[in-house]
Amino acid sequence: DEDRQRTWSDDAAGALSRGAVATARAILAHGLATFPSKRTLWLQAVELERARGTPASLDEVLAAASQRLPRTEIFWLVRAKEKWLAGEIDAAREILTEAFAANPDSEPVWLAAAKLEWETGEVERARVLLRRARDRAPTDRVFMKSALLERECKQYDDALDLIEDGIAKYSKFAKLYMMGGQICAEDLTRDKYSLDRARKFYQRGLQACPASAVLWILASRLEERAAAFDHGKAGNKASNGTGGVTKSRSLLELARLKNQKTPELWVEAVRLERRAGNDKLASALMARALQDCPSSGLLLAENIITSPRVEQKSKSADAIKRCPDDPRVISAVAALFASERKIDKARKWMDRA
């Protein structure tokens, strides 16, 4: 059976590559008649209609797939999204209602339904759906999306309450700590109290999720700009700024000790020194970083962008040799060509990226 299925799938792909759309459609229809529960064949049929069919033919295939495989959420979700994009909001709601009936505990279906209401301006409906999701299908992402909705509506206290509820249930989910810290640091009044609240979120997050590079970076950036929260000490701006960089640097050093060979932490340390005007220290850090992570496309691309112009060509050649297929390296090389007005080459490299 597996051989027959693979043969029909390959035959359909071959026919489509030759432009024989009707033949490919017929092969897949025959395959699905024989194997009506094969998810891969249905996905192939959906992609065919998306690429070569009409909205009506795509909807027909998605509807059939949803009926045959009601517990496979992707078909319900794609069909609802297609209706939403076509402006048929009520049809999208009906599809998601059917999806709920088949998948009552599905996180993706609950979140898709909430997103539909949220994006169409029905915030209260989205809020109700997320409240029900927290009761019936609670997950870390449901709590995160619930808090995000309240943040978008500028209901910051409600958002922080939801984050605390989420942390109580999912203490290892780093994004809850990130959002809590960001709300306190970016959305609330910039004062010492908000700074302390943001710090506490990041500190708790780093205790629970010490392997999260993003959390370390957010905590470091908070310390770097801590002086901006201290309105009462304008006269000490320079010393506060220096102290902020020192604390930020110490945090990133600790982060690298706990998470060795993590390119994101090295790049943030290099950028911190450049923002502080310590170019020599930044260059020394980059050299150490490339010794620690010699095949990191992120570091190699950063090295190309930040090197003096006379060194950029040699750095580019070295980076391409080490990571020939990394999109960040290829994009950095393309940017170099663009800066030299070699537009055709830049476009070619961007296409490759």
One Martini backbone bead per residue (centre of mass of N, CA, C, O) as a GRO file, in nm:
protein
  353
    1ASP     BB    1   0.056   0.063  -0.021
    2GLU     BB    2   0.295   0.258   0.002
    3ASP     BB    3   0.389   0.225  -0.291
    4ARG     BB    4   0.132   0.326  -0.429
    5GLN     BB    5   0.121   0.600  -0.299
    6ARG     BB    6   0.402   0.699  -0.395
    7THR     BB    7   0.350   0.668  -0.695
    8TRP     BB    8   0.111   0.867  -0.719
    9SER     BB    9   0.258   1.109  -0.604
   10ASP     BB   10   0.485   1.117  -0.817
   11ASP     BB   11   0.304   1.132  -1.068
   12ALA     BB   12   0.165   1.399  -0.994
   13ALA     BB   13   0.422   1.570  -0.977
   14GLY     BB   14   0.514   1.518  -1.267
   15ALA     BB   15   0.265   1.629  -1.413
   16LEU     BB   16   0.283   1.916  -1.293
   17SER     BB   17   0.572   1.983  -1.405
   18ARG     BB   18   0.438   1.958  -1.713
   19GLY     BB   19   0.133   2.094  -1.686
   20ALA     BB   20  -0.064   1.845  -1.598
   21VAL     BB   21  -0.322   1.911  -1.408
   22ALA     BB   22  -0.549   1.706  -1.470
   23THR     BB   23  -0.375   1.457  -1.423
   24ALA     BB   24  -0.293   1.513  -1.131
   25ARG     BB   25  -0.584   1.524  -1.023
   26ALA     BB   26  -0.665   1.233  -1.106
   27ILE     BB   27  -0.452   1.081  -0.946
   28LEU     BB   28  -0.535   1.189  -0.665
   29ALA     BB   29  -0.828   1.095  -0.674
   30HIS     BB   30  -0.758   0.795  -0.691
   31GLY     BB   31  -0.587   0.779  -0.435
   32LEU     BB   32  -0.820   0.881  -0.239
   33ALA     BB   33  -1.018   0.651  -0.303
   34THR     BB   34  -0.818   0.435  -0.182
   35PHE     BB   35  -0.684   0.665   0.039
   36PRO     BB   36  -0.883   0.857   0.244
   37SER     BB   37  -0.658   0.871   0.510
   38LYS     BB   38  -0.426   1.032   0.359
   39ARG     BB   39  -0.267   1.314   0.441
   40THR     BB   40  -0.053   1.357   0.214
   41LEU     BB   41  -0.255   1.357  -0.024
   42TRP     BB   42  -0.427   1.593   0.068
   43LEU     BB   43  -0.199   1.801   0.075
   44GLN     BB   44  -0.134   1.778  -0.226
   45ALA     BB   45  -0.414   1.867  -0.325
   46VAL     BB   46  -0.411   2.144  -0.193
   47GLU     BB   47  -0.155   2.254  -0.335
   48LEU     BB   48  -0.263   2.231  -0.619
   49GLU     BB   49  -0.509   2.427  -0.582
   50ARG     BB   50  -0.345   2.668  -0.485
   51ALA     BB   51  -0.164   2.686  -0.752
   52ARG     BB   52  -0.400   2.588  -0.999
   53GLY     BB   53  -0.662   2.673  -0.889
   54THR     BB   54  -0.948   2.763  -0.725
   55PRO     BB   55  -1.123   2.866  -0.462
   56ALA     BB   56  -1.338   2.646  -0.500
   57SER     BB   57  -1.151   2.396  -0.531
   58LEU     BB   58  -1.007   2.432  -0.263
   59ASP     BB   59  -1.258   2.414  -0.080
   60GLU     BB   60  -1.344   2.132  -0.168
   61VAL     BB   61  -1.092   1.981  -0.067
   62LEU     BB   62  -1.099   2.080   0.229
   63ALA     BB   63  -1.376   1.967   0.296
   64ALA     BB   64  -1.310   1.671   0.238
   65ALA     BB   65  -1.072   1.647   0.436
   66SER     BB   66  -1.234   1.720   0.693
   67GLN     BB   67  -1.433   1.479   0.674
   68ARG     BB   68  -1.217   1.247   0.668
   69LEU     BB   69  -1.020   1.437   0.883
   70PRO     BB   70  -1.137   1.579   1.163
   71ARG     BB   71  -0.858   1.558   1.352
   72THR     BB   72  -0.728   1.742   1.131
   73GLU     BB   73  -0.673   2.074   1.170
   74ILE     BB   74  -0.545   2.204   0.910
   75PHE     BB   75  -0.798   2.203   0.724
   76TRP     BB   76  -0.977   2.387   0.887
   77LEU     BB   77  -0.778   2.630   0.907
   78VAL     BB   78  -0.733   2.682   0.606
   79ARG     BB   79  -1.028   2.722   0.528
   80ALA     BB   80  -1.085   2.960   0.718
   81LYS     BB   81  -0.864   3.147   0.607
   82GLU     BB   82  -0.965   3.168   0.316
   83LYS     BB   83  -1.235   3.301   0.393
   84TRP     BB   84  -1.119   3.543   0.538
   85LEU     BB   85  -0.949   3.655   0.295
   86ALA     BB   86  -1.234   3.676   0.124
   87GLY     BB   87  -1.447   3.806   0.350
   88GLU     BB   88  -1.583   3.535   0.492
   89ILE     BB   89  -1.655   3.540   0.811
   90ASP     BB   90  -1.899   3.355   0.864
   91ALA     BB   91  -1.778   3.105   0.727
   92ALA     BB   92  -1.535   3.081   0.914
   93ARG     BB   93  -1.700   3.039   1.173
   94GLU     BB   94  -1.842   2.776   1.085
   95ILE     BB   95  -1.588   2.608   1.050
   96LEU     BB   96  -1.487   2.640   1.346
   97THR     BB   97  -1.734   2.510   1.474
   98GLU     BB   98  -1.683   2.234   1.347
   99ALA     BB   99  -1.401   2.200   1.466
  100PHE     BB  100  -1.491   2.194   1.761
  101ALA     BB  101  -1.663   1.936   1.744
  102ALA     BB  102  -1.402   1.758   1.659
  103ASN     BB  103  -1.198   1.968   1.854
  104PRO     BB  104  -1.244   2.061   2.176
  105ASP     BB  105  -0.906   2.051   2.268
  106SER     BB  106  -0.790   2.260   2.057
  107GLU     BB  107  -0.564   2.503   2.040
  108PRO     BB  108  -0.561   2.600   1.738
  109VAL     BB  109  -0.869   2.650   1.722
  110TRP     BB  110  -0.902   2.855   1.946
  111LEU     BB  111  -0.690   3.060   1.834
  112ALA     BB  112  -0.823   3.103   1.557
  113ALA     BB  113  -1.091   3.215   1.660
  114ALA     BB  114  -0.970   3.454   1.816
  115LYS     BB  115  -0.823   3.584   1.577
  116LEU     BB  116  -1.064   3.644   1.400
  117GLU     BB  117  -1.198   3.843   1.600
  118TRP     BB  118  -0.961   4.030   1.645
  119GLU     BB  119  -0.906   4.110   1.336
  120THR     BB  120  -1.233   4.209   1.316
  121GLY     BB  121  -1.292   4.376   1.604
  122GLU     BB  122  -1.389   4.133   1.812
  123VAL     BB  123  -1.277   4.150   2.117
  124GLU     BB  124  -1.490   4.024   2.307
  125ARG     BB  125  -1.502   3.753   2.163
  126ALA     BB  126  -1.205   3.683   2.202
  127ARG     BB  127  -1.212   3.692   2.511
  128VAL     BB  128  -1.416   3.463   2.549
  129LEU     BB  129  -1.262   3.241   2.402
  130LEU     BB  130  -1.007   3.252   2.586
  131ARG     BB  131  -1.154   3.185   2.845
  132ARG     BB  132  -1.253   2.906   2.753
  133ALA     BB  133  -0.974   2.792   2.686
  134ARG     BB  134  -0.865   2.807   2.980
  135ASP     BB  135  -1.081   2.592   3.077
  136ARG     BB  136  -1.072   2.356   2.833
  137ALA     BB  137  -0.761   2.432   2.683
  138PRO     BB  138  -0.500   2.458   2.854
  139THR     BB  139  -0.212   2.662   2.775
  140ASP     BB  140   0.057   2.854   2.732
  141ARG     BB  141  -0.049   2.997   2.467
  142VAL     BB  142  -0.322   3.086   2.573
  143PHE     BB  143  -0.209   3.277   2.789
  144MET     BB  144  -0.040   3.451   2.601
  145LYS     BB  145  -0.274   3.549   2.414
  146SER     BB  146  -0.442   3.675   2.636
  147ALA     BB  147  -0.227   3.885   2.720
  148LEU     BB  148  -0.192   4.015   2.441
  149LEU     BB  149  -0.474   4.128   2.412
  150GLU     BB  150  -0.459   4.315   2.660
  151ARG     BB  151  -0.217   4.473   2.562
  152GLU     BB  152  -0.346   4.582   2.297
  153CYS     BB  153  -0.582   4.718   2.491
  154LYS     BB  154  -0.427   4.846   2.748
  155GLN     BB  155  -0.461   4.606   2.977
  156TYR     BB  156  -0.211   4.562   3.185
  157ASP     BB  157  -0.318   4.433   3.446
  158ASP     BB  158  -0.457   4.194   3.308
  159ALA     BB  159  -0.208   4.084   3.169
  160LEU     BB  160  -0.041   4.033   3.430
  161ASP     BB  161  -0.240   3.836   3.556
  162LEU     BB  162  -0.224   3.624   3.330
  163ILE     BB  163   0.077   3.572   3.355
  164GLU     BB  164   0.069   3.469   3.645
  165ASP     BB  165  -0.120   3.234   3.587
  166GLY     BB  166   0.065   3.098   3.380
  167ILE     BB  167   0.317   3.060   3.560
  168ALA     BB  168   0.177   2.877   3.771
  169LYS     BB  169   0.142   2.646   3.536
  170TYR     BB  170   0.405   2.756   3.334
  171SER     BB  171   0.723   2.798   3.443
  172LYS     BB  172   0.884   2.711   3.153
  173PHE     BB  173   0.762   2.964   2.997
  174ALA     BB  174   0.938   3.225   2.870
  175LYS     BB  175   0.727   3.425   2.733
  176LEU     BB  176   0.591   3.527   2.991
  177TYR     BB  177   0.834   3.680   3.106
  178MET     BB  178   0.885   3.859   2.866
  179MET     BB  179   0.611   4.007   2.864
  180GLY     BB  180   0.621   4.117   3.149
  181GLY     BB  181   0.879   4.285   3.111
  182GLN     BB  182   0.781   4.456   2.868
  183ILE     BB  183   0.543   4.594   3.000
  184CYS     BB  184   0.705   4.733   3.231
  185ALA     BB  185   0.925   4.873   3.032
  186GLU     BB  186   0.718   4.991   2.785
  187ASP     BB  187   0.407   5.060   2.903
  188LEU     BB  188   0.474   5.178   3.153
  189THR     BB  189   0.581   5.381   3.367
  190ARG     BB  190   0.894   5.541   3.388
  191ASP     BB  191   1.013   5.382   3.672
  192LYS     BB  192   1.134   5.221   3.940
  193TYR     BB  193   0.898   5.024   3.967
  194SER     BB  194   0.900   4.914   3.675
  195LEU     BB  195   1.190   4.818   3.678
  196ASP     BB  196   1.158   4.610   3.908
  197ARG     BB  197   0.939   4.441   3.773
  198ALA     BB  198   1.101   4.360   3.525
  199ARG     BB  199   1.335   4.227   3.672
  200LYS     BB  200   1.167   4.004   3.812
  201PHE     BB  201   1.076   3.861   3.562
  202TYR     BB  202   1.362   3.793   3.454
  203GLN     BB  203   1.468   3.646   3.704
  204ARG     BB  204   1.256   3.424   3.710
  205GLY     BB  205   1.308   3.325   3.422
  206LEU     BB  206   1.615   3.246   3.464
  207GLN     BB  207   1.555   3.030   3.677
  208ALA     BB  208   1.354   2.857   3.492
  209CYS     BB  209   1.517   2.960   3.197
  210PRO     BB  210   1.853   2.946   3.140
  211ALA     BB  211   1.840   2.871   2.809
  212SER     BB  212   1.732   3.158   2.739
  213ALA     BB  213   1.858   3.394   2.535
  214VAL     BB  214   1.634   3.611   2.523
  215LEU     BB  215   1.618   3.668   2.825
  216TRP     BB  216   1.905   3.767   2.861
  217ILE     BB  217   1.884   4.000   2.658
  218LEU     BB  218   1.653   4.156   2.793
  219ALA     BB  219   1.796   4.197   3.064
  220SER     BB  220   2.037   4.351   2.947
  221ARG     BB  221   1.879   4.588   2.815
  222LEU     BB  222   1.755   4.693   3.070
  223GLU     BB  223   2.024   4.773   3.207
  224GLU     BB  224   2.128   4.964   2.986
  225ARG     BB  225   1.841   5.153   3.031
  226ALA     BB  226   1.794   5.228   3.339
  227ALA     BB  227   1.830   5.543   3.345
  228ALA     BB  228   1.544   5.606   3.208
  229PHE     BB  229   1.390   5.543   3.500
  230ASP     BB  230   1.568   5.785   3.647
  231HIS     BB  231   1.445   6.093   3.689
  232GLY     BB  232   1.602   6.198   3.960
  233LYS     BB  233   1.912   6.158   3.788
  234ALA     BB  234   2.018   6.355   3.555
  235GLY     BB  235   2.311   6.429   3.657
  236ASN     BB  236   2.389   6.095   3.629
  237LYS     BB  237   2.387   5.990   3.333
  238ALA     BB  238   2.674   5.884   3.274
  239SER     BB  239   2.707   5.689   3.514
  240ASN     BB  240   2.452   5.524   3.460
  241GLY     BB  241   2.530   5.429   3.177
  242THR     BB  242   2.785   5.279   3.265
  243GLY     BB  243   2.646   5.093   3.469
  244GLY     BB  244   2.459   4.960   3.263
  245VAL     BB  245   2.679   4.828   3.090
  246THR     BB  246   2.809   4.664   3.315
  247LYS     BB  247   2.561   4.492   3.385
  248SER     BB  248   2.511   4.387   3.102
  249ARG     BB  249   2.784   4.246   3.068
  250SER     BB  250   2.759   4.052   3.309
  251LEU     BB  251   2.509   3.900   3.211
  252LEU     BB  252   2.638   3.793   2.943
  253GLU     BB  253   2.864   3.635   3.079
  254LEU     BB  254   2.678   3.446   3.238
  255ALA     BB  255   2.524   3.336   2.995
  256ARG     BB  256   2.780   3.203   2.859
  257LEU     BB  257   2.841   3.009   3.090
  258LYS     BB  258   2.551   2.860   3.077
  259ASN     BB  259   2.568   2.910   2.734
  260GLN     BB  260   2.744   2.755   2.533
  261LYS     BB  261   2.761   2.816   2.208
  262THR     BB  262   2.591   3.108   2.171
  263PRO     BB  263   2.556   3.335   1.928
  264GLU     BB  264   2.346   3.543   2.038
  265LEU     BB  265   2.523   3.631   2.285
  266TRP     BB  266   2.765   3.734   2.128
  267VAL     BB  267   2.624   3.947   1.955
  268GLU     BB  268   2.516   4.116   2.190
  269ALA     BB  269   2.795   4.186   2.310
  270VAL     BB  270   2.903   4.333   2.063
  271ARG     BB  271   2.673   4.546   2.041
  272LEU     BB  272   2.709   4.674   2.313
  273GLU     BB  273   2.996   4.788   2.261
  274ARG     BB  274   2.916   4.962   2.020
  275ARG     BB  275   2.704   5.138   2.167
  276ALA     BB  276   2.941   5.230   2.380
  277GLY     BB  277   3.216   5.272   2.192
  278ASN     BB  278   3.377   4.973   2.204
  279ASP     BB  279   3.539   4.864   1.938
  280LYS     BB  280   3.777   4.694   2.039
  281LEU     BB  281   3.612   4.504   2.218
  282ALA     BB  282   3.426   4.405   1.994
  283SER     BB  283   3.649   4.273   1.820
  284ALA     BB  284   3.749   4.077   2.038
  285LEU     BB  285   3.478   3.930   2.075
  286MET     BB  286   3.449   3.830   1.786
  287ALA     BB  287   3.699   3.650   1.787
  288ARG     BB  288   3.598   3.467   2.017
  289ALA     BB  289   3.332   3.381   1.888
  290LEU     BB  290   3.464   3.238   1.633
  291GLN     BB  291   3.606   3.025   1.807
  292ASP     BB  292   3.344   2.908   1.944
  293CYS     BB  293   3.165   2.975   1.651
  294PRO     BB  294   3.277   2.907   1.337
  295SER     BB  295   2.965   2.821   1.202
  296SER     BB  296   2.818   3.098   1.235
  297GLY     BB  297   2.612   3.289   1.051
  298LEU     BB  298   2.552   3.522   1.243
  299LEU     BB  299   2.850   3.603   1.300
  300LEU     BB  300   2.955   3.630   1.009
  301ALA     BB  301   2.758   3.852   0.925
  302GLU     BB  302   2.840   4.058   1.142
  303ASN     BB  303   3.137   4.074   1.053
  304ILE     BB  304   3.084   4.196   0.778
  305ILE     BB  305   2.917   4.453   0.857
  306THR     BB  306   3.144   4.566   1.089
  307SER     BB  307   3.366   4.589   0.908
  308PRO     BB  308   3.586   4.723   0.740
  309ARG     BB  309   3.582   4.776   0.409
  310VAL     BB  310   3.869   4.644   0.343
  311GLU     BB  311   3.760   4.356   0.490
  312GLN     BB  312   3.489   4.248   0.364
  313LYS     BB  313   3.578   4.057   0.137
  314SER     BB  314   3.738   3.852   0.309
  315LYS     BB  315   3.506   3.791   0.506
  316SER     BB  316   3.313   3.682   0.290
  317ALA     BB  317   3.483   3.448   0.185
  318ASP     BB  318   3.503   3.302   0.458
  319ALA     BB  319   3.198   3.270   0.510
  320ILE     BB  320   3.128   3.107   0.253
  321LYS     BB  321   3.316   2.871   0.322
  322ARG     BB  322   3.173   2.796   0.595
  323CYS     BB  323   2.862   2.915   0.487
  324PRO     BB  324   2.715   2.862   0.186
  325ASP     BB  325   2.382   2.831   0.300
  326ASP     BB  326   2.350   3.094   0.459
  327PRO     BB  327   2.124   3.353   0.456
  328ARG     BB  328   2.284   3.567   0.624
  329VAL     BB  329   2.543   3.565   0.459
  330ILE     BB  330   2.420   3.618   0.181
  331SER     BB  331   2.290   3.892   0.262
  332ALA     BB  332   2.555   4.035   0.338
  333VAL     BB  333   2.678   4.016   0.056
  334ALA     BB  334   2.454   4.166  -0.090
  335ALA     BB  335   2.491   4.433   0.069
  336LEU     BB  336   2.777   4.481  -0.033
  337PHE     BB  337   2.705   4.507  -0.331
  338ALA     BB  338   2.505   4.742  -0.296
  339SER     BB  339   2.718   4.946  -0.173
  340GLU     BB  340   2.879   4.912  -0.471
  341ARG     BB  341   2.650   4.916  -0.708
  342LYS     BB  342   2.594   4.592  -0.751
  343ILE     BB  343   2.289   4.509  -0.833
  344ASP     BB  344   2.286   4.236  -0.980
  345LYS     BB  345   2.442   4.082  -0.763
  346ALA     BB  346   2.257   4.146  -0.528
  347ARG     BB  347   2.004   4.013  -0.647
  348LYS     BB  348   2.119   3.730  -0.678
  349TRP     BB  349   2.181   3.689  -0.371
  350MET     BB  350   1.895   3.737  -0.267
  351ASP     BB  351   1.767   3.503  -0.418
  352ARG     BB  352   1.943   3.288  -0.282
  353ALA     BB  353   1.843   3.363   0.014
   0.00000   0.00000   0.00000
